[in-house]
């Protein structure tokens, strides 16, 4: 891909990972001079309600182990951050950055939405508005570009859709590798659940999935040379999906994803491939951003965080992909890492208490990860409300102490140099009660 | 038998009797679900899709192409003639295919947008009962006109009229080979024999299908002799050659004499003879039973309740085969309101219902032909004169479900953004939305996932 294309808005999809990338940028900032001219921002949207208590387990909180039971991260496995918090063991790269003061956690953050609906909360997260189904139906990253200067970015649309966070007046476009729709890996499982008691659709659908997985496996065995996984992020996905489909079809329904995924060497190999593909995705995105005039604002979606059951195995996998994407970004950006802030955020967290199926349900406060070479050193971002029963939000969720919009406003103002008045009126209207977080960079 | 709540009946009215709920449709049916349906029954028949030409026009266009080809053939000595001929043939094929495709889309558009979806489903049932198929290439451009002229116009009239209209329509006459059928003792045959020409013969295809599929049904006790006799009586039914005509009775091809069909002697002359056979077939209790069974199976269950069939049969016989009465009886029958949805949607029904659920705004309906083709229901191409099957065993196949999932995902990717999935689920299924599906939709990770889940739910896949 050439520089011409890189200046446009793109959406990359690595199908099996449920990962997509979009970015805009270039000319809106090209005219600016000074240290701000190189500043970059990446937002990673973790869709599905990522469990903050697993991302950054408060192992030092006296109520954590009891609330979480078998889902709790063991103190000796957590990657230690401070006296209270650690990181999930899969977040090795993030932890390495944290030790250098280049990664921090906001462990009790949430958007202004409280209905615990994925799509509503994602809308609020991406539109930056104070409530869902309002008049605002453009993304706050798009409006950021709008207020930062007139843009000549042209649209490019090859893939299915651009994420809402980048949709709006500044013409965004999308590109994809032609992989499957993101939800492919998840929908069959959800549908099998709905078809459980359906004597007709249940068996027919299971048979269809089985046949499809076998067909794809057969095709990938027939043409292994045509899918050089190490050099193409996009093609690794379908392979991983085949494995996943096989596992979903063949594994006993009571197996945890970890057990199921661990069954065969092929599955392990597929996991490794998928992780490498995720790393490649991060470094590819970085590759666009370090070009002269390349995009300086980007968004990545990482799906699959809705963990009502079998959470341990699922989050092992997802967090390992997230870590790989962030690692790829970090290494790919090289010296530009010092000019970059990456925020990984989710639409809401999950219940503090584990449910009856080894998972958790929709909650409120969660963890956001903030990374970048230019971060100021410091502890956690925001206050920790603790997990005492009386401290929980509505007796069930981590109580948010920080409004997500405050974090974004802080990064935009101090790091990207967005005009403060425009920030309050155009980028995040109705956000007066979410004060910009200061002192991050 | 007690009826379910008005909420449930409103959902059933829109999804089972209709073609799937459009936004607000269930609300519109709520105060009086049965009245909502009976108001759609009207003497002038079903609605006509936009822009479909008449069969006479389509036949004239086909003749025009044929004449051009013949003209090209006359200059055979010219080396340029062969490519000209090939070009003309190609143009003709393309034009016919376009006409067929346009007619199908016009019908789909009507189905996706109509406020009177029960009327449309009723028409679709009869169009499938009197099947014609573009598996015969020359029939394709006549299917739209066939539905318009033979089916929709008579949808709430007398069965006998629909039977006659379909059996004299060029689409049916060509599809089931009646147009070429010649009586062995007809004037044409006698002339051909005395002039040492190739003699045409009897074709009993249409006669057989009328008995087996359209009227009394295969178990009505007729014999091969009845089929042959009926075919003889029908000789002369053919396609018009004059402008502005589509049916033509070729008296010269008619087999003279008295013909006996199912124990009755028919001594009429000309086309009156076959029409008299049809009148008796239409009035037969076997036909009442056959048609009622099929209607009950289409609307209610693959194994319809015998009480419902009996109710419809009585209505048919009491009214002299009035289809409006039959429709009213169906709506009034408590068996038809059983809340358990047992009918699995055919691909066409599934596709139209998705468009309706979205208010037919979001996605281009031009995607529909390839979609239903992938799902095994190629537009206007039923595999046999029996028409499309509508039973679950046929359509709920493993690969078909995977294909439906792909379609649902694609459609959701195109149109789910900005839609409130919980509202969408409610407006699409109303009281038929079950708690597990409502919960799955509410808990979905994205709007797209929510919409795909809803479209793939057992409740939405059935009606």
mmCIF file of C-alpha atoms in Angstrom, chain B residues 55 67 72 74 76 81 100 119 160 172 287 326 332 334 341 379 438 452:
data_model
loop_
_atom_site.group_PDB
_atom_site.id
_atom_site.type_symbol
_atom_site.label_atom_id
_atom_site.label_comp_id
_atom_site.label_asym_id
_atom_site.label_seq_id
_atom_site.Cartn_x
_atom_site.Cartn_y
_atom_site.Cartn_z
ATOM 1 C CA UNK B 55 -48.901 -11.368 -21.704
ATOM 2 C CA UNK B 67 -39.222 -12.438 -37.034
ATOM 3 C CA UNK B 72 -31.511 -12.880 -40.653
ATOM 4 C CA UNK B 74 -33.018 -15.654 -45.043
ATOM 5 C CA UNK B 76 -27.856 -17.298 -45.102
ATOM 6 C CA UNK B 81 -25.537 -13.561 -41.416
ATOM 7 C CA UNK B 100 -38.359 -12.085 -15.899
ATOM 8 C CA UNK B 119 -53.699 -10.355 0.485
ATOM 9 C CA UNK B 160 -63.311 -22.079 -11.198
ATOM 10 C CA UNK B 172 -49.405 -22.403 -18.543
ATOM 11 C CA UNK B 287 -61.069 -30.439 -5.131
ATOM 12 C CA UNK B 326 -62.335 -19.437 1.975
ATOM 13 C CA UNK B 332 -62.113 -17.096 11.538
ATOM 14 C CA UNK B 334 -59.302 -20.807 15.786
ATOM 15 C CA UNK B 341 -45.132 -21.249 15.010
ATOM 16 C CA UNK B 379 -36.662 -16.631 -8.773
ATOM 17 C CA UNK B 438 -35.128 -10.979 23.645
ATOM 18 C CA UNK B 452 -28.256 -11.231 12.971
#
